[in-house]
């Protein structure tokens, strides 16, 4: 047994220090990014915020809304859409703002192969998602998918440490997904004791990825637009949001009415609710679980998008960053808490 004494930080442990700025308005800030992916070689231009591949978040309706509002954000579709619906969707929607998601379990890979036979050039980005990205089995899986789709961008994870980021990038991943335990409906930290404070995970993983020409996506733990700004400030190239985009018309979930108030159920993808819905029961081997919560129904997502994008623009003006790329260079974090006393605060 070993104890690491270094301080590890979460979003709540820091604030971004304001800096002298020549910007007069947040309208002057460009929050799109241009990337060229290491392995696929494809170019990306957009606002690098991704709706998580969860029921109630990574939906067709969310993707349509992102396009309609010209938010520039993208959606990782949840992996439970049947193939005919996927074909129908991709036939009418541009692929630029969508990530096609697969996991390692079940018939996800066969579904992808089948989809690629039917529509060989419709998808340009894949999100390969497992709860624990540390297994050798996962790395082998990543390599096989990379061999299968050499020119499609692959985002894969989740991991939280630099050495595993490097291994995944060297195995063919373009964007490594970073985050174990910070999710709003994730109970991994409670159930297993495993996790890593998200801000430190982002700082360390971004450094490892950028050294190899790869990118990272900070996944989980953002509860307000300021957390997204902190994630970008810490070096994230993309930020993935679950809870912040749940409970809207675009969630494709039933709206529950109780005592004159409207609610929507939001649940982790390895919660009892998701397992029962998609697999007919909870698989015994799942150690990391998720919970189900009832959240207020918020109406259309477009107001939330304005808040999110406005918050990030504003953060840029506070530190004098003309664009999102400069935000990280101009970020100085101030620690506002002592070492975390309650790591279960967010789970
Ligand atoms: P949020 O933005 O809600 O804080 O976090 C979203 C992220 O939580 C997702 O992108 C995913 O990585 C993670 N997540 C979603 N469902 C579950 C779950 O059931 N268990 C765990 N451990 N993580 C989950």
GROMACS .gro file of C-alpha atoms and ligand atoms in nm:
model
  371
    1UNK     CA    1   0.000   0.000   0.000
    2UNK     CA    2   0.113   0.353  -0.082
    3UNK     CA    3  -0.030   0.694  -0.003
    4UNK     CA    4   0.003   0.982  -0.250
    5UNK     CA    5   0.027   1.303  -0.050
    6UNK     CA    6   0.005   1.551  -0.342
    7UNK     CA    7  -0.294   1.781  -0.333
    8UNK     CA    8  -0.560   1.681  -0.585
    9UNK     CA    9  -0.834   1.927  -0.670
   10UNK     CA   10  -1.195   1.932  -0.782
   11UNK     CA   11  -1.387   2.215  -0.952
   12UNK     CA   12  -1.516   2.340  -0.618
   13UNK     CA   13  -1.163   2.379  -0.480
   14UNK     CA   14  -1.062   2.658  -0.717
   15UNK     CA   15  -1.168   2.985  -0.877
   16UNK     CA   16  -1.020   3.147  -1.186
   17UNK     CA   17  -0.829   3.466  -1.108
   18UNK     CA   18  -0.938   3.766  -1.320
   19UNK     CA   19  -0.671   3.929  -1.537
   20UNK     CA   20  -0.634   4.260  -1.714
   21UNK     CA   21  -0.823   4.247  -2.041
   22UNK     CA   22  -0.855   4.454  -2.356
   23UNK     CA   23  -1.185   4.290  -2.452
   24UNK     CA   24  -1.483   4.520  -2.432
   25UNK     CA   25  -1.762   4.264  -2.464
   26UNK     CA   26  -1.811   3.891  -2.437
   27UNK     CA   27  -1.950   3.906  -2.791
   28UNK     CA   28  -1.589   3.955  -2.907
   29UNK     CA   29  -1.490   3.610  -2.779
   30UNK     CA   30  -1.468   3.314  -3.016
   31UNK     CA   31  -1.544   2.990  -2.831
   32UNK     CA   32  -1.506   2.755  -3.125
   33UNK     CA   33  -1.196   2.540  -3.158
   34UNK     CA   34  -1.014   2.398  -3.458
   35UNK     CA   35  -0.849   2.062  -3.415
   36UNK     CA   36  -0.688   1.808  -3.641
   37UNK     CA   37  -0.726   1.462  -3.489
   38UNK     CA   38  -0.407   1.261  -3.449
   39UNK     CA   39  -0.518   0.932  -3.602
   40UNK     CA   40  -0.821   0.998  -3.818
   41UNK     CA   41  -0.653   1.307  -3.963
   42UNK     CA   42  -0.994   1.472  -3.978
   43UNK     CA   43  -1.049   1.834  -3.889
   44UNK     CA   44  -1.292   1.957  -3.627
   45UNK     CA   45  -1.439   2.302  -3.596
   46UNK     CA   46  -1.705   2.375  -3.335
   47UNK     CA   47  -1.778   2.456  -2.975
   48UNK     CA   48  -1.610   2.162  -2.800
   49UNK     CA   49  -1.892   2.077  -2.560
   50UNK     CA   50  -2.056   1.736  -2.597
   51UNK     CA   51  -2.389   1.611  -2.464
   52UNK     CA   52  -2.314   1.282  -2.283
   53UNK     CA   53  -2.410   0.948  -2.436
   54UNK     CA   54  -2.678   0.893  -2.173
   55UNK     CA   55  -3.052   0.832  -2.198
   56UNK     CA   56  -3.216   1.169  -2.160
   57UNK     CA   57  -2.909   1.361  -2.283
   58UNK     CA   58  -2.747   1.206  -2.591
   59UNK     CA   59  -3.064   1.200  -2.798
   60UNK     CA   60  -3.162   1.266  -3.158
   61UNK     CA   61  -3.378   1.557  -3.040
   62UNK     CA   62  -3.082   1.709  -2.855
   63UNK     CA   63  -2.870   1.686  -3.172
   64UNK     CA   64  -3.145   1.848  -3.378
   65UNK     CA   65  -3.177   2.126  -3.123
   66UNK     CA   66  -2.801   2.192  -3.123
   67UNK     CA   67  -2.818   2.231  -3.499
   68UNK     CA   68  -3.130   2.445  -3.494
   69UNK     CA   69  -2.990   2.683  -3.234
   70UNK     CA   70  -2.650   2.687  -3.412
   71UNK     CA   71  -2.488   2.630  -3.075
   72UNK     CA   72  -2.191   2.460  -3.243
   73UNK     CA   73  -2.197   2.190  -2.972
   74UNK     CA   74  -2.215   1.817  -3.046
   75UNK     CA   75  -2.399   1.513  -2.910
   76UNK     CA   76  -2.268   1.167  -2.826
   77UNK     CA   77  -2.576   0.962  -2.907
   78UNK     CA   78  -2.665   0.702  -2.645
   79UNK     CA   79  -2.598   0.352  -2.772
   80UNK     CA   80  -2.949   0.212  -2.736
   81UNK     CA   81  -3.106   0.341  -3.057
   82UNK     CA   82  -3.193   0.056  -3.296
   83UNK     CA   83  -3.007   0.049  -3.624
   84UNK     CA   84  -3.304   0.151  -3.840
   85UNK     CA   85  -3.352   0.466  -3.631
   86UNK     CA   86  -2.980   0.545  -3.656
   87UNK     CA   87  -2.989   0.508  -4.034
   88UNK     CA   88  -3.298   0.729  -4.053
   89UNK     CA   89  -3.131   0.993  -3.834
   90UNK     CA   90  -2.797   1.000  -4.014
   91UNK     CA   91  -2.973   1.015  -4.352
   92UNK     CA   92  -3.120   1.349  -4.258
   93UNK     CA   93  -2.863   1.501  -4.020
   94UNK     CA   94  -2.510   1.620  -4.089
   95UNK     CA   95  -2.261   1.399  -3.902
   96UNK     CA   96  -2.035   1.687  -3.791
   97UNK     CA   97  -2.224   1.746  -3.469
   98UNK     CA   98  -2.272   1.382  -3.368
   99UNK     CA   99  -2.061   1.106  -3.210
  100UNK     CA  100  -2.180   0.747  -3.267
  101UNK     CA  101  -2.142   0.562  -2.934
  102UNK     CA  102  -2.049   0.204  -2.860
  103UNK     CA  103  -1.953   0.012  -2.548
  104UNK     CA  104  -1.769  -0.318  -2.522
  105UNK     CA  105  -2.061  -0.525  -2.409
  106UNK     CA  106  -2.323  -0.708  -2.611
  107UNK     CA  107  -2.368  -0.651  -2.980
  108UNK     CA  108  -2.250  -0.289  -3.003
  109UNK     CA  109  -1.958  -0.372  -3.232
  110UNK     CA  110  -2.177  -0.582  -3.463
  111UNK     CA  111  -2.428  -0.297  -3.478
  112UNK     CA  112  -2.149  -0.059  -3.577
  113UNK     CA  113  -2.025  -0.300  -3.845
  114UNK     CA  114  -2.377  -0.339  -3.976
  115UNK     CA  115  -2.428   0.038  -3.978
  116UNK     CA  116  -2.101   0.094  -4.166
  117UNK     CA  117  -2.213  -0.160  -4.429
  118UNK     CA  118  -2.542   0.023  -4.475
  119UNK     CA  119  -2.400   0.376  -4.458
  120UNK     CA  120  -2.020   0.354  -4.511
  121UNK     CA  121  -1.950   0.727  -4.503
  122UNK     CA  122  -2.215   0.863  -4.270
  123UNK     CA  123  -2.026   0.876  -3.942
  124UNK     CA  124  -1.698   1.053  -3.881
  125UNK     CA  125  -1.670   1.027  -3.501
  126UNK     CA  126  -1.712   0.738  -3.257
  127UNK     CA  127  -1.739   0.752  -2.878
  128UNK     CA  128  -1.612   0.429  -2.725
  129UNK     CA  129  -1.727   0.425  -2.369
  130UNK     CA  130  -1.666   0.194  -2.074
  131UNK     CA  131  -1.684   0.257  -1.700
  132UNK     CA  132  -1.326   0.142  -1.647
  133UNK     CA  133  -1.080   0.220  -1.923
  134UNK     CA  134  -0.790   0.050  -1.743
  135UNK     CA  135  -0.839  -0.307  -1.861
  136UNK     CA  136  -0.611  -0.469  -2.114
  137UNK     CA  137  -0.924  -0.604  -2.275
  138UNK     CA  138  -1.041  -0.246  -2.340
  139UNK     CA  139  -0.707  -0.146  -2.493
  140UNK     CA  140  -0.727  -0.449  -2.727
  141UNK     CA  141  -1.082  -0.353  -2.814
  142UNK     CA  142  -0.971   0.003  -2.897
  143UNK     CA  143  -0.696  -0.131  -3.125
  144UNK     CA  144  -0.944  -0.354  -3.309
  145UNK     CA  145  -1.185  -0.064  -3.361
  146UNK     CA  146  -0.898   0.157  -3.483
  147UNK     CA  147  -0.799  -0.114  -3.736
  148UNK     CA  148  -1.160  -0.138  -3.848
  149UNK     CA  149  -1.210   0.239  -3.893
  150UNK     CA  150  -0.871   0.399  -3.965
  151UNK     CA  151  -1.020   0.728  -4.081
  152UNK     CA  152  -1.291   0.776  -3.820
  153UNK     CA  153  -1.215   0.987  -3.513
  154UNK     CA  154  -1.221   0.781  -3.192
  155UNK     CA  155  -1.294   0.922  -2.849
  156UNK     CA  156  -1.248   0.657  -2.579
  157UNK     CA  157  -1.232   0.618  -2.202
  158UNK     CA  158  -1.275   0.665  -1.916
  159UNK     CA  159  -0.943   0.701  -1.739
  160UNK     CA  160  -0.793   0.958  -1.500
  161UNK     CA  161  -0.416   0.920  -1.509
  162UNK     CA  162  -0.147   1.024  -1.754
  163UNK     CA  163   0.007   0.683  -1.817
  164UNK     CA  164  -0.326   0.536  -1.927
  165UNK     CA  165  -0.399   0.841  -2.145
  166UNK     CA  166  -0.067   0.773  -2.320
  167UNK     CA  167  -0.143   0.405  -2.364
  168UNK     CA  168  -0.482   0.479  -2.518
  169UNK     CA  169  -0.345   0.745  -2.752
  170UNK     CA  170  -0.067   0.511  -2.865
  171UNK     CA  171  -0.337   0.246  -2.925
  172UNK     CA  172  -0.522   0.469  -3.172
  173UNK     CA  173  -0.743   0.698  -2.967
  174UNK     CA  174  -0.775   1.058  -3.086
  175UNK     CA  175  -0.957   1.197  -2.780
  176UNK     CA  176  -0.926   1.032  -2.438
  177UNK     CA  177  -1.229   1.066  -2.213
  178UNK     CA  178  -1.127   1.162  -1.860
  179UNK     CA  179  -1.332   1.111  -1.543
  180UNK     CA  180  -1.396   0.830  -1.298
  181UNK     CA  181  -1.649   0.902  -1.031
  182UNK     CA  182  -1.741   1.270  -1.075
  183UNK     CA  183  -2.071   1.218  -1.259
  184UNK     CA  184  -2.391   1.361  -1.111
  185UNK     CA  185  -2.566   1.022  -1.113
  186UNK     CA  186  -2.255   0.811  -1.066
  187UNK     CA  187  -2.199   0.611  -0.747
  188UNK     CA  188  -1.858   0.464  -0.830
  189UNK     CA  189  -1.683   0.649  -0.547
  190UNK     CA  190  -1.937   0.523  -0.296
  191UNK     CA  191  -1.960   0.170  -0.425
  192UNK     CA  192  -1.592   0.104  -0.496
  193UNK     CA  193  -1.389   0.375  -0.323
  194UNK     CA  194  -1.223   0.444  -0.659
  195UNK     CA  195  -1.196   0.787  -0.819
  196UNK     CA  196  -0.981   1.095  -0.883
  197UNK     CA  197  -1.063   1.461  -0.821
  198UNK     CA  198  -1.172   1.582  -1.162
  199UNK     CA  199  -0.980   1.910  -1.197
  200UNK     CA  200  -0.648   1.741  -1.120
  201UNK     CA  201  -0.737   1.453  -1.352
  202UNK     CA  202  -0.795   1.705  -1.632
  203UNK     CA  203  -0.469   1.895  -1.567
  204UNK     CA  204  -0.259   1.577  -1.555
  205UNK     CA  205  -0.431   1.396  -1.843
  206UNK     CA  206  -0.428   1.702  -2.072
  207UNK     CA  207  -0.055   1.734  -2.019
  208UNK     CA  208   0.001   1.367  -2.106
  209UNK     CA  209  -0.226   1.377  -2.412
  210UNK     CA  210  -0.090   1.702  -2.555
  211UNK     CA  211   0.263   1.566  -2.529
  212UNK     CA  212   0.166   1.296  -2.778
  213UNK     CA  213  -0.047   1.513  -3.007
  214UNK     CA  214  -0.371   1.373  -2.862
  215UNK     CA  215  -0.667   1.546  -2.701
  216UNK     CA  216  -0.884   1.492  -2.394
  217UNK     CA  217  -1.251   1.527  -2.314
  218UNK     CA  218  -1.329   1.612  -1.951
  219UNK     CA  219  -1.629   1.397  -1.868
  220UNK     CA  220  -1.846   1.446  -1.560
  221UNK     CA  221  -1.880   1.670  -1.258
  222UNK     CA  222  -1.978   2.000  -1.424
  223UNK     CA  223  -2.281   2.141  -1.247
  224UNK     CA  224  -2.268   2.508  -1.354
  225UNK     CA  225  -2.118   2.694  -1.655
  226UNK     CA  226  -1.826   2.804  -1.433
  227UNK     CA  227  -1.721   2.439  -1.393
  228UNK     CA  228  -1.702   2.408  -1.773
  229UNK     CA  229  -1.484   2.721  -1.786
  230UNK     CA  230  -1.259   2.567  -1.517
  231UNK     CA  231  -1.234   2.244  -1.718
  232UNK     CA  232  -1.122   2.436  -2.027
  233UNK     CA  233  -0.894   2.649  -1.812
  234UNK     CA  234  -0.735   2.329  -1.680
  235UNK     CA  235  -0.654   2.216  -2.034
  236UNK     CA  236  -0.955   2.013  -2.149
  237UNK     CA  237  -1.000   2.012  -2.528
  238UNK     CA  238  -1.362   1.895  -2.502
  239UNK     CA  239  -1.605   1.893  -2.209
  240UNK     CA  240  -1.887   1.639  -2.181
  241UNK     CA  241  -2.210   1.723  -1.995
  242UNK     CA  242  -2.475   1.489  -1.856
  243UNK     CA  243  -2.681   1.638  -1.572
  244UNK     CA  244  -2.654   1.995  -1.698
  245UNK     CA  245  -2.844   1.893  -2.013
  246UNK     CA  246  -3.097   1.660  -1.850
  247UNK     CA  247  -3.465   1.734  -1.787
  248UNK     CA  248  -3.541   1.920  -2.110
  249UNK     CA  249  -3.792   1.867  -2.391
  250UNK     CA  250  -3.505   1.714  -2.589
  251UNK     CA  251  -3.449   1.440  -2.326
  252UNK     CA  252  -3.699   1.206  -2.496
  253UNK     CA  253  -3.816   1.105  -2.147
  254UNK     CA  254  -4.160   1.086  -1.992
  255UNK     CA  255  -4.266   1.401  -1.805
  256UNK     CA  256  -4.407   1.314  -1.461
  257UNK     CA  257  -4.661   1.545  -1.296
  258UNK     CA  258  -4.683   1.554  -0.916
  259UNK     CA  259  -4.866   1.814  -0.708
  260UNK     CA  260  -4.883   2.050  -1.003
  261UNK     CA  261  -4.508   2.029  -1.071
  262UNK     CA  262  -4.336   1.857  -1.362
  263UNK     CA  263  -4.038   1.627  -1.329
  264UNK     CA  264  -3.820   1.401  -1.544
  265UNK     CA  265  -3.631   1.094  -1.428
  266UNK     CA  266  -3.255   1.110  -1.487
  267UNK     CA  267  -3.040   0.804  -1.431
  268UNK     CA  268  -2.686   0.672  -1.467
  269UNK     CA  269  -2.624   0.435  -1.754
  270UNK     CA  270  -2.534   0.154  -1.516
  271UNK     CA  271  -2.819   0.228  -1.274
  272UNK     CA  272  -3.093  -0.025  -1.204
  273UNK     CA  273  -3.326   0.191  -1.413
  274UNK     CA  274  -3.103   0.185  -1.723
  275UNK     CA  275  -3.016  -0.183  -1.680
  276UNK     CA  276  -3.380  -0.281  -1.645
  277UNK     CA  277  -3.482  -0.067  -1.942
  278UNK     CA  278  -3.210  -0.184  -2.180
  279UNK     CA  279  -3.094  -0.522  -2.054
  280UNK     CA  280  -3.393  -0.655  -1.865
  281UNK     CA  281  -3.213  -0.648  -1.526
  282UNK     CA  282  -2.892  -0.554  -1.347
  283UNK     CA  283  -2.588  -0.748  -1.465
  284UNK     CA  284  -2.409  -0.896  -1.165
  285UNK     CA  285  -2.060  -0.804  -1.283
  286UNK     CA  286  -2.123  -0.429  -1.284
  287UNK     CA  287  -1.929  -0.294  -0.990
  288UNK     CA  288  -1.963   0.071  -1.074
  289UNK     CA  289  -2.323   0.174  -1.057
  290UNK     CA  290  -2.538   0.475  -1.111
  291UNK     CA  291  -2.840   0.617  -0.939
  292UNK     CA  292  -3.178   0.748  -1.048
  293UNK     CA  293  -3.296   1.095  -0.952
  294UNK     CA  294  -3.609   1.294  -1.020
  295UNK     CA  295  -3.522   1.640  -1.152
  296UNK     CA  296  -3.745   1.937  -1.236
  297UNK     CA  297  -3.858   1.955  -1.597
  298UNK     CA  298  -3.697   2.265  -1.750
  299UNK     CA  299  -3.868   2.302  -2.090
  300UNK     CA  300  -3.665   2.374  -2.402
  301UNK     CA  301  -3.287   2.330  -2.384
  302UNK     CA  302  -3.211   2.650  -2.578
  303UNK     CA  303  -3.209   2.873  -2.266
  304UNK     CA  304  -2.961   2.640  -2.097
  305UNK     CA  305  -2.738   2.654  -2.405
  306UNK     CA  306  -2.736   3.034  -2.390
  307UNK     CA  307  -2.637   3.022  -2.021
  308UNK     CA  308  -2.361   2.773  -2.087
  309UNK     CA  309  -2.213   2.951  -2.389
  310UNK     CA  310  -2.258   3.292  -2.226
  311UNK     CA  311  -2.081   3.175  -1.910
  312UNK     CA  312  -1.780   3.051  -2.103
  313UNK     CA  313  -1.756   3.367  -2.313
  314UNK     CA  314  -1.773   3.571  -1.995
  315UNK     CA  315  -1.500   3.363  -1.829
  316UNK     CA  316  -1.281   3.436  -2.132
  317UNK     CA  317  -1.339   3.812  -2.099
  318UNK     CA  318  -1.251   3.801  -1.727
  319UNK     CA  319  -0.905   3.663  -1.806
  320UNK     CA  320  -0.855   3.855  -2.131
  321UNK     CA  321  -0.878   3.550  -2.360
  322UNK     CA  322  -0.996   3.640  -2.712
  323UNK     CA  323  -1.078   3.279  -2.783
  324UNK     CA  324  -1.122   2.948  -2.606
  325UNK     CA  325  -0.773   2.835  -2.700
  326UNK     CA  326  -0.625   3.123  -2.498
  327UNK     CA  327  -0.838   3.048  -2.191
  328UNK     CA  328  -0.612   2.775  -2.060
  329UNK     CA  329  -0.296   2.982  -2.121
  330UNK     CA  330  -0.447   3.274  -1.932
  331UNK     CA  331  -0.590   3.071  -1.643
  332UNK     CA  332  -0.447   3.099  -1.294
  333UNK     CA  333  -0.643   2.899  -1.041
  334UNK     CA  334  -0.673   3.016  -0.684
  335UNK     CA  335  -0.727   2.745  -0.429
  336UNK     CA  336  -1.028   2.829  -0.218
  337UNK     CA  337  -1.056   2.518   0.000
  338UNK     CA  338  -0.817   2.314   0.202
  339UNK     CA  339  -0.766   1.949   0.105
  340UNK     CA  340  -1.098   1.784   0.028
  341UNK     CA  341  -1.268   1.657   0.339
  342UNK     CA  342  -1.566   1.496   0.180
  343UNK     CA  343  -1.493   1.326  -0.151
  344UNK     CA  344  -1.846   1.189  -0.160
  345UNK     CA  345  -1.994   1.538  -0.177
  346UNK     CA  346  -2.100   1.505  -0.540
  347UNK     CA  347  -2.197   1.137  -0.560
  348LIG     P1  348  -2.244   1.465  -1.526
  348LIG     O1  349  -2.222   1.567  -1.634
  348LIG     O2  350  -2.387   1.427  -1.514
  348LIG     O3  351  -2.183   1.504  -1.396
  348LIG     O4  352  -2.163   1.334  -1.570
  348LIG     C1  353  -2.189   1.266  -1.692
  348LIG     C2  354  -2.101   1.145  -1.702
  348LIG     O5  355  -2.128   1.053  -1.594
  348LIG     C3  356  -2.124   1.060  -1.825
  348LIG     O6  357  -2.071   1.116  -1.942
  348LIG     C4  358  -2.059   0.929  -1.784
  348LIG     O7  359  -1.920   0.931  -1.802
  348LIG     C5  360  -2.086   0.923  -1.634
  348LIG     N1  361  -2.193   0.827  -1.605
  348LIG     C6  362  -2.317   0.821  -1.659
  348LIG     N2  363  -2.390   0.721  -1.606
  348LIG     C7  364  -2.310   0.661  -1.515
  348LIG     C8  365  -2.326   0.550  -1.428
  348LIG     O8  366  -2.432   0.488  -1.420
  348LIG     N3  367  -2.217   0.516  -1.351
  348LIG     C9  368  -2.101   0.583  -1.357
  348LIG     N4  369  -2.001   0.541  -1.282
  348LIG     N5  370  -2.083   0.691  -1.436
  348LIG    C10  371  -2.185   0.729  -1.515
   0.00000   0.00000   0.00000
